[in-house]
Amino acid sequence: MVKISRLAFVNFKMSIKDFRTIMFMFITPLTVILGINLMVSKGDYTVDSNIAFNVKDKGTYGEEILKEMNISENIFYDEEDKALELLERNEVVAVYQIPGGFTERIQNEEKPGIQCFRREEGNITLAFELKLEDEINKRIRDEILLKNGIIGDRSELLNYRTRTKVINLNENKVDSKFALAMMMIIYFILFSSSSMGEKMVGMKKQNILSRAMSTANAGYEILGSLCLSIFVLQVAVNLAILFTAKIIIGFTITSFYIALANIMLASLFSITFTMFMTRVFEEQGVVSFAAIIFSIASIFLSLISLKSEVFPKVPFVIKNIGKITPTYWLLDSVETLNLFPNAVIVLLMIAALFSAGSYKLKSFVNRV
């Protein structure tokens, strides 16, 4: 272990001399995190304040839902022309019309349709629409509970909802901006596999690895020291990204230990995955391409698995494929603030890749 640490220190000193690469590792993820946060913040600002509503419903649910969502501006009652006039003057981005019979349909356990008028296509009101749909679903659920005798009368619904909210308040809540920052950090760590793969293949072709293997150092010591030096650099840079984003954006790091553990696991997986891919393909372009495809696919599949309710039409098999990617377990760990069993599963993946990457290393580096 002492020899590995000494060799890793030598490799680390060589790495930090490449100031341009380190700045690229730092600036690119940070810029993306800040950019996405800015877009999300703008989207949140426009959703509730720049929407108008025309309520044709004669019952109580239409007005009740808007009140529940803290909406008090630009509400018209059976005055479609006035609502659309705001849209024509570009004072609102959309007009939502709650139809007549809205309350009656919900009471009949049917989901009513809501008409939307927009000047342009786009999904700027997607967040509002998801909240609106959730409120409608709650009312339908209430009616089902009442009609099936699970709740005695409507006065008990408030107590039922209150108990539900108390349970939610006791759960650990993760700052959404912190979760977003961690997702992008994990993505860029995996994405860095492409550049590391190119570097390793280049070291092999320039006989740097073969010269190192000709010394008294064992193959696992050479590989272990290289992994350790890259690991320390990646963890240091990505922690700096996380804290810089925290200062600029102002989010709360819900659990530093969870963040640190997942950055370390993502880095270890990225490194060992690179070693494995280099052994399989041995060509810079192919290794880089394979690493990029894997990082994009793993993020995409893991998000489908984690947010399956957002992708209802995706086949069940596809939704579960994401669970075999390390990204799924890393992001799930951040969202749930749990390390078990997530960390164990990712560590097993890392051990398998490291074993495959270091198998008969001398014959690999000496092969032309």
CSV table of C-alpha atoms in Angstrom, one decimal:
chain,number,residue,atom,x,y,z
A,1,MET,CA,0.0,0.0,0.0
A,2,VAL,CA,2.9,2.3,0.7
A,3,LYS,CA,4.3,1.8,-2.7
A,4,ILE,CA,0.9,2.4,-4.3
A,5,SER,CA,0.6,5.7,-2.4
A,6,ARG,CA,4.1,6.8,-3.4
A,7,LEU,CA,3.5,6.1,-7.1
A,8,ALA,CA,0.0,7.8,-6.8
A,9,PHE,CA,1.6,10.9,-5.4
A,10,VAL,CA,4.1,11.0,-8.3
A,11,ASN,CA,1.2,10.7,-10.8
A,12,PHE,CA,-0.9,13.3,-8.9
A,13,LYS,CA,1.9,15.8,-9.1
A,14,MET,CA,2.1,15.3,-12.8
A,15,SER,CA,-1.7,15.7,-13.2
A,16,ILE,CA,-1.9,19.0,-11.3
A,17,LYS,CA,0.7,20.5,-13.6
A,18,ASP,CA,-1.9,20.3,-16.4
A,19,PHE,CA,-3.7,23.5,-15.2
A,20,ARG,CA,-5.8,23.8,-18.4
A,21,THR,CA,-7.3,20.3,-18.0
A,22,ILE,CA,-8.1,21.0,-14.3
A,23,MET,CA,-9.8,24.2,-15.1
A,24,PHE,CA,-11.8,22.5,-17.8
A,25,MET,CA,-12.9,19.8,-15.3
A,26,PHE,CA,-14.0,22.6,-12.9
A,27,ILE,CA,-15.6,25.2,-15.2
A,28,THR,CA,-17.6,23.0,-17.6
A,29,PRO,CA,-19.8,21.2,-14.9
A,30,LEU,CA,-20.1,24.4,-12.9
A,31,THR,CA,-21.3,26.4,-15.9
A,32,VAL,CA,-23.9,23.7,-16.8
A,33,ILE,CA,-25.2,23.5,-13.2
A,34,LEU,CA,-25.5,27.3,-13.0
A,35,GLY,CA,-27.2,27.5,-16.4
A,36,ILE,CA,-29.7,24.8,-15.7
A,37,ASN,CA,-30.5,26.4,-12.3
A,38,LEU,CA,-31.1,29.7,-14.0
A,39,MET,CA,-33.5,28.2,-16.5
A,40,VAL,CA,-35.4,26.3,-13.8
A,41,SER,CA,-35.6,29.5,-11.7
A,42,LYS,CA,-37.0,31.5,-14.6
A,43,GLY,CA,-39.5,28.8,-15.3
A,44,ASP,CA,-40.7,28.7,-11.7
A,45,TYR,CA,-41.1,32.5,-11.7
A,46,THR,CA,-43.4,32.6,-14.8
A,47,VAL,CA,-45.6,29.6,-14.0
A,48,ASP,CA,-48.1,30.9,-11.4
A,49,SER,CA,-47.8,34.7,-11.9
A,50,ASN,CA,-48.2,34.8,-15.7
A,51,ILE,CA,-51.2,32.5,-16.2
A,52,ALA,CA,-54.9,33.5,-16.5
A,53,PHE,CA,-57.9,31.3,-15.6
A,54,ASN,CA,-61.5,31.3,-16.8
A,55,VAL,CA,-63.7,29.3,-14.4
A,56,LYS,CA,-67.0,28.1,-15.9
A,57,ASP,CA,-67.6,25.6,-13.2
A,58,LYS,CA,-70.6,26.3,-11.0
A,59,GLY,CA,-69.5,23.9,-8.3
A,60,THR,CA,-66.8,24.4,-5.6
A,61,TYR,CA,-63.8,22.3,-6.9
A,62,GLY,CA,-62.6,24.7,-9.5
A,63,GLU,CA,-62.3,27.7,-7.1
A,64,GLU,CA,-61.0,25.4,-4.3
A,65,ILE,CA,-58.2,24.0,-6.4
A,66,LEU,CA,-57.0,27.5,-7.4
A,67,LYS,CA,-57.1,28.5,-3.8
A,68,GLU,CA,-55.2,25.4,-2.7
A,69,MET,CA,-52.4,26.3,-5.3
A,70,ASN,CA,-52.2,29.9,-3.9
A,71,ILE,CA,-53.5,31.4,-7.1
A,72,SER,CA,-55.4,34.7,-6.7
A,73,GLU,CA,-54.6,36.8,-9.8
A,74,ASN,CA,-56.0,36.8,-13.3
A,75,ILE,CA,-59.0,34.7,-12.4
A,76,PHE,CA,-62.2,35.2,-14.4
A,77,TYR,CA,-65.6,33.6,-13.9
A,78,ASP,CA,-67.3,32.7,-17.2
A,79,GLU,CA,-65.5,35.6,-18.9
A,80,GLU,CA,-63.5,33.9,-21.6
A,81,ASP,CA,-63.1,37.1,-23.7
A,82,LYS,CA,-61.4,39.0,-20.9
A,83,ALA,CA,-59.0,36.1,-20.1
A,84,LEU,CA,-58.1,35.7,-23.8
A,85,GLU,CA,-57.6,39.5,-24.1
A,86,LEU,CA,-54.7,39.2,-21.6
A,87,LEU,CA,-53.2,36.5,-23.8
A,88,GLU,CA,-53.5,38.7,-26.9
A,89,ARG,CA,-51.8,41.6,-25.1
A,90,ASN,CA,-49.0,39.1,-24.2
A,91,GLU,CA,-49.6,39.8,-20.4
A,92,VAL,CA,-49.9,36.1,-19.7
A,93,VAL,CA,-48.3,33.0,-21.4
A,94,ALA,CA,-51.4,30.8,-21.2
A,95,VAL,CA,-55.1,30.8,-20.3
A,96,TYR,CA,-56.6,27.7,-18.6
A,97,GLN,CA,-60.3,27.2,-18.8
A,98,ILE,CA,-62.0,25.2,-16.1
A,99,PRO,CA,-65.1,23.9,-17.8
A,100,GLY,CA,-68.7,23.7,-16.6
A,101,GLY,CA,-69.5,20.5,-14.9
A,102,PHE,CA,-65.9,20.3,-13.6
A,103,THR,CA,-67.1,19.6,-10.0
A,104,GLU,CA,-69.8,17.1,-11.1
A,105,ARG,CA,-67.3,15.0,-13.1
A,106,ILE,CA,-64.9,14.8,-10.2
A,107,GLN,CA,-67.8,13.8,-7.9
A,108,ASN,CA,-68.6,11.0,-10.5
A,109,GLU,CA,-65.0,9.8,-10.2
A,110,GLU,CA,-64.2,11.0,-13.7
A,111,LYS,CA,-61.2,13.1,-14.7
A,112,PRO,CA,-62.3,16.4,-16.4
A,113,GLY,CA,-60.4,17.9,-19.2
A,114,ILE,CA,-59.1,21.5,-19.0
A,115,GLN,CA,-58.7,23.6,-22.1
A,116,CYS,CA,-55.5,25.6,-22.5
A,117,PHE,CA,-54.9,28.5,-24.8
A,118,ARG,CA,-51.3,29.5,-25.7
A,119,ARG,CA,-49.7,31.9,-28.1
A,120,GLU,CA,-46.7,29.6,-28.7
A,121,GLU,CA,-45.9,26.0,-28.3
A,122,GLY,CA,-43.6,25.0,-25.4
A,123,ASN,CA,-43.5,23.5,-22.0
A,124,ILE,CA,-43.0,26.6,-19.9
A,125,THR,CA,-46.2,25.8,-17.9
A,126,LEU,CA,-45.4,22.1,-17.5
A,127,ALA,CA,-44.6,22.5,-13.8
A,128,PHE,CA,-48.0,24.2,-13.2
A,129,GLU,CA,-49.9,21.5,-15.2
A,130,LEU,CA,-48.3,18.8,-13.2
A,131,LYS,CA,-49.4,20.5,-10.0
A,132,LEU,CA,-52.9,21.1,-11.4
A,133,GLU,CA,-53.2,17.4,-12.4
A,134,ASP,CA,-52.1,16.4,-8.9
A,135,GLU,CA,-54.8,18.5,-7.3
A,136,ILE,CA,-57.5,17.0,-9.5
A,137,ASN,CA,-56.3,13.5,-8.7
A,138,LYS,CA,-56.5,14.3,-5.0
A,139,ARG,CA,-60.2,15.4,-5.4
A,140,ILE,CA,-61.0,12.2,-7.3
A,141,ARG,CA,-59.3,10.1,-4.6
A,142,ASP,CA,-61.4,11.9,-2.0
A,143,GLU,CA,-64.6,11.0,-3.8
A,144,ILE,CA,-63.5,7.4,-4.0
A,145,LEU,CA,-62.8,7.3,-0.3
A,146,LEU,CA,-66.2,8.8,0.5
A,147,LYS,CA,-68.2,6.6,-1.8
A,148,ASN,CA,-66.5,3.4,-0.6
A,149,GLY,CA,-67.1,4.3,3.1
A,150,ILE,CA,-63.4,4.6,3.9
A,151,ILE,CA,-64.0,8.2,5.0
A,152,GLY,CA,-67.3,8.9,6.9
A,153,ASP,CA,-68.0,12.4,5.7
A,154,ARG,CA,-66.3,15.4,4.0
A,155,SER,CA,-65.4,16.9,7.4
A,156,GLU,CA,-63.0,14.0,7.9
A,157,LEU,CA,-61.1,14.7,4.6
A,158,LEU,CA,-59.3,17.6,6.2
A,159,ASN,CA,-58.1,15.4,9.0
A,160,TYR,CA,-57.0,12.7,6.5
A,161,ARG,CA,-55.0,15.2,4.5
A,162,THR,CA,-53.5,16.7,7.7
A,163,ARG,CA,-52.2,13.3,8.8
A,164,THR,CA,-50.7,12.7,5.4
A,165,LYS,CA,-48.8,16.1,5.6
A,166,VAL,CA,-47.5,15.3,9.0
A,167,ILE,CA,-46.0,12.1,7.8
A,168,ASN,CA,-44.3,13.9,4.9
A,169,LEU,CA,-42.9,16.6,7.2
A,170,ASN,CA,-41.1,13.9,9.2
A,171,GLU,CA,-39.4,12.6,6.1
A,172,ASN,CA,-35.9,13.8,5.1
A,173,LYS,CA,-36.3,16.5,2.4
A,174,VAL,CA,-33.6,17.0,-0.1
A,175,ASP,CA,-33.0,20.5,-1.5
A,176,SER,CA,-34.0,20.1,-5.2
A,177,LYS,CA,-31.2,22.4,-6.3
A,178,PHE,CA,-28.7,20.3,-4.3
A,179,ALA,CA,-30.1,17.1,-6.0
A,180,LEU,CA,-29.8,18.8,-9.4
A,181,ALA,CA,-26.2,19.8,-8.7
A,182,MET,CA,-25.3,16.3,-7.6
A,183,MET,CA,-26.9,14.8,-10.7
A,184,MET,CA,-24.9,16.9,-13.0
A,185,ILE,CA,-21.7,16.3,-11.0
A,186,ILE,CA,-22.2,12.5,-11.2
A,187,TYR,CA,-23.0,12.8,-14.9
A,188,PHE,CA,-19.8,14.7,-15.7
A,189,ILE,CA,-17.7,12.3,-13.6
A,190,LEU,CA,-19.0,9.4,-15.7
A,191,PHE,CA,-18.6,11.5,-18.9
A,192,SER,CA,-14.9,12.1,-18.0
A,193,SER,CA,-14.4,8.4,-18.7
A,194,SER,CA,-14.0,9.3,-22.4
A,195,SER,CA,-11.0,11.6,-21.8
A,196,MET,CA,-9.4,9.2,-19.3
A,197,GLY,CA,-9.8,6.4,-21.8
A,198,GLU,CA,-8.0,8.4,-24.5
A,199,LYS,CA,-5.2,9.2,-22.0
A,200,MET,CA,-4.7,5.5,-21.1
A,201,VAL,CA,-4.6,4.3,-24.7
A,202,GLY,CA,-2.1,7.1,-25.4
A,203,MET,CA,0.1,6.0,-22.5
A,204,LYS,CA,0.0,2.5,-23.8
A,205,LYS,CA,1.0,3.5,-27.4
A,206,GLN,CA,3.8,5.8,-26.1
A,207,ASN,CA,5.1,2.8,-24.1
A,208,ILE,CA,4.7,4.7,-20.8
A,209,LEU,CA,2.9,1.8,-19.2
A,210,SER,CA,5.3,-0.8,-20.6
A,211,ARG,CA,8.3,1.1,-19.1
A,212,ALA,CA,6.5,1.3,-15.8
A,213,MET,CA,5.7,-2.4,-15.9
A,214,SER,CA,9.4,-3.2,-16.6
A,215,THR,CA,10.3,-2.0,-13.1
A,216,ALA,CA,9.9,-4.0,-9.9
A,217,ASN,CA,6.3,-2.8,-9.5
A,218,ALA,CA,3.6,-5.3,-9.8
A,219,GLY,CA,0.7,-4.8,-12.3
A,220,TYR,CA,-1.9,-4.1,-9.6
A,221,GLU,CA,0.5,-1.5,-8.0
A,222,ILE,CA,0.9,0.4,-11.3
A,223,LEU,CA,-2.9,0.3,-12.0
A,224,GLY,CA,-3.8,1.0,-8.4
A,225,SER,CA,-1.5,4.1,-8.2
A,226,LEU,CA,-2.9,5.5,-11.5
A,227,CYS,CA,-6.5,5.0,-10.2
A,228,LEU,CA,-5.7,6.6,-6.9
A,229,SER,CA,-4.1,9.7,-8.3
A,230,ILE,CA,-7.0,10.3,-10.7
A,231,PHE,CA,-9.5,9.5,-7.9
A,232,VAL,CA,-8.0,12.1,-5.5
A,233,LEU,CA,-8.0,14.8,-8.3
A,234,GLN,CA,-11.6,14.1,-9.3
A,235,VAL,CA,-12.9,14.1,-5.8
A,236,ALA,CA,-11.1,17.4,-5.0
A,237,VAL,CA,-12.3,19.1,-8.1
A,238,ASN,CA,-15.9,18.0,-7.8
A,239,LEU,CA,-16.2,18.9,-4.1
A,240,ALA,CA,-14.9,22.4,-5.2
A,241,ILE,CA,-17.7,22.5,-7.8
A,242,LEU,CA,-20.3,21.5,-5.3
A,243,PHE,CA,-19.3,24.2,-2.7
A,244,THR,CA,-18.9,26.9,-5.4
A,245,ALA,CA,-22.4,26.1,-6.8
A,246,LYS,CA,-23.7,26.2,-3.2
A,247,ILE,CA,-22.2,29.7,-2.7
A,248,ILE,CA,-23.5,31.1,-6.0
A,249,ILE,CA,-27.0,29.4,-6.0
A,250,GLY,CA,-27.6,29.3,-2.3
A,251,PHE,CA,-28.9,25.8,-1.9
A,252,THR,CA,-28.5,23.6,1.2
A,253,ILE,CA,-26.2,20.6,1.1
A,254,THR,CA,-28.6,18.3,2.8
A,255,SER,CA,-26.0,15.7,3.8
A,256,PHE,CA,-22.3,16.4,3.1
A,257,TYR,CA,-21.4,12.7,3.9
A,258,ILE,CA,-23.9,11.4,1.3
A,259,ALA,CA,-22.6,13.9,-1.2
A,260,LEU,CA,-18.9,12.9,-0.5
A,261,ALA,CA,-19.6,9.2,-0.6
A,262,ASN,CA,-21.5,9.4,-3.9
A,263,ILE,CA,-18.8,11.6,-5.5
A,264,MET,CA,-16.2,9.1,-4.4
A,265,LEU,CA,-18.2,6.1,-5.7
A,266,ALA,CA,-18.9,7.8,-9.0
A,267,SER,CA,-15.2,8.6,-9.4
A,268,LEU,CA,-14.1,5.0,-8.6
A,269,PHE,CA,-16.7,3.6,-11.1
A,270,SER,CA,-15.6,6.1,-13.8
A,271,ILE,CA,-12.0,5.1,-13.4
A,272,THR,CA,-12.4,1.4,-13.3
A,273,PHE,CA,-14.9,1.5,-16.2
A,274,THR,CA,-12.3,3.4,-18.2
A,275,MET,CA,-9.7,0.7,-17.4
A,276,PHE,CA,-12.1,-2.0,-18.5
A,277,MET,CA,-13.1,-0.3,-21.7
A,278,THR,CA,-9.5,0.3,-22.6
A,279,ARG,CA,-8.8,-3.4,-22.2
A,280,VAL,CA,-11.7,-4.3,-24.5
A,281,PHE,CA,-11.2,-1.8,-27.4
A,282,GLU,CA,-7.6,-0.5,-27.2
A,283,GLU,CA,-8.4,2.3,-29.6
A,284,GLN,CA,-8.7,5.9,-28.5
A,285,GLY,CA,-11.7,6.8,-30.7
A,286,VAL,CA,-13.6,3.7,-29.9
A,287,VAL,CA,-13.0,3.9,-26.1
A,288,SER,CA,-14.0,7.6,-26.1
A,289,PHE,CA,-17.2,6.9,-28.1
A,290,ALA,CA,-18.2,3.9,-25.9
A,291,ALA,CA,-17.7,5.9,-22.7
A,292,ILE,CA,-19.8,8.8,-24.0
A,293,ILE,CA,-22.6,6.5,-25.1
A,294,PHE,CA,-22.6,4.7,-21.8
A,295,SER,CA,-22.7,7.9,-19.7
A,296,ILE,CA,-25.6,9.3,-21.7
A,297,ALA,CA,-27.5,6.0,-21.7
A,298,SER,CA,-27.0,5.4,-18.0
A,299,ILE,CA,-28.3,8.8,-17.0
A,300,PHE,CA,-31.3,8.5,-19.3
A,301,LEU,CA,-32.2,5.0,-18.2
A,302,SER,CA,-31.7,5.8,-14.5
A,303,LEU,CA,-33.9,8.8,-14.7
A,304,ILE,CA,-36.7,6.7,-16.3
A,305,SER,CA,-36.4,4.2,-13.5
A,306,LEU,CA,-36.3,6.8,-10.7
A,307,LYS,CA,-39.1,8.9,-12.2
A,308,SER,CA,-41.2,6.1,-13.7
A,309,GLU,CA,-44.5,8.1,-13.0
A,310,VAL,CA,-43.3,10.8,-15.3
A,311,PHE,CA,-42.8,8.2,-18.2
A,312,PRO,CA,-46.0,6.2,-18.0
A,313,LYS,CA,-45.8,5.0,-21.6
A,314,VAL,CA,-42.2,3.6,-21.3
A,315,PRO,CA,-42.3,-0.3,-21.3
A,316,PHE,CA,-41.8,-1.9,-17.9
A,317,VAL,CA,-38.6,-3.7,-19.0
A,318,ILE,CA,-37.0,-0.4,-20.1
A,319,LYS,CA,-37.9,1.2,-16.7
A,320,ASN,CA,-36.1,-1.6,-14.9
A,321,ILE,CA,-33.0,-1.7,-17.1
A,322,GLY,CA,-31.9,1.6,-15.4
A,323,LYS,CA,-31.6,-0.3,-12.1
A,324,ILE,CA,-28.5,-2.1,-13.4
A,325,THR,CA,-26.6,1.1,-14.0
A,326,PRO,CA,-24.5,2.7,-11.2
A,327,THR,CA,-26.1,6.1,-11.9
A,328,TYR,CA,-29.5,4.8,-10.7
A,329,TRP,CA,-28.1,3.8,-7.3
A,330,LEU,CA,-26.0,7.0,-6.9
A,331,LEU,CA,-28.9,9.3,-7.7
A,332,ASP,CA,-31.3,7.2,-5.6
A,333,SER,CA,-28.8,7.5,-2.7
A,334,VAL,CA,-28.8,11.3,-3.1
A,335,GLU,CA,-32.6,11.5,-3.2
A,336,THR,CA,-33.3,9.1,-0.3
A,337,LEU,CA,-30.1,10.1,1.8
A,338,ASN,CA,-29.3,6.4,2.1
A,339,LEU,CA,-26.0,4.6,1.5
A,340,PHE,CA,-27.3,1.1,2.0
A,341,PRO,CA,-27.7,-0.9,-0.1
A,342,ASN,CA,-26.7,1.6,-2.8
A,343,ALA,CA,-23.1,1.9,-1.9
A,344,VAL,CA,-22.6,-1.9,-1.6
A,345,ILE,CA,-24.1,-2.5,-5.1
A,346,VAL,CA,-21.9,0.2,-6.7
A,347,LEU,CA,-18.8,-1.1,-4.9
A,348,LEU,CA,-19.5,-4.6,-6.3
A,349,MET,CA,-19.6,-3.1,-9.8
A,350,ILE,CA,-16.3,-1.3,-9.2
A,351,ALA,CA,-14.6,-4.4,-7.9
A,352,ALA,CA,-15.7,-6.4,-10.9
A,353,LEU,CA,-14.5,-3.8,-13.4
A,354,PHE,CA,-11.2,-3.4,-11.5
A,355,SER,CA,-10.6,-7.1,-11.6
A,356,ALA,CA,-11.3,-7.3,-15.3
A,357,GLY,CA,-9.2,-4.2,-16.0
A,358,SER,CA,-6.1,-5.4,-14.2
A,359,TYR,CA,-6.3,-9.1,-15.4
A,360,LYS,CA,-3.0,-10.0,-17.1
A,361,LEU,CA,-2.0,-6.3,-17.3
A,362,LYS,CA,1.6,-7.0,-18.4
A,363,SER,CA,0.5,-8.9,-21.5
A,364,PHE,CA,-1.9,-6.1,-22.3
A,365,VAL,CA,0.6,-3.2,-22.1
A,366,ASN,CA,3.3,-5.1,-24.0
A,367,ARG,CA,0.9,-6.1,-26.8
A,368,VAL,CA,1.4,-4.0,-29.9
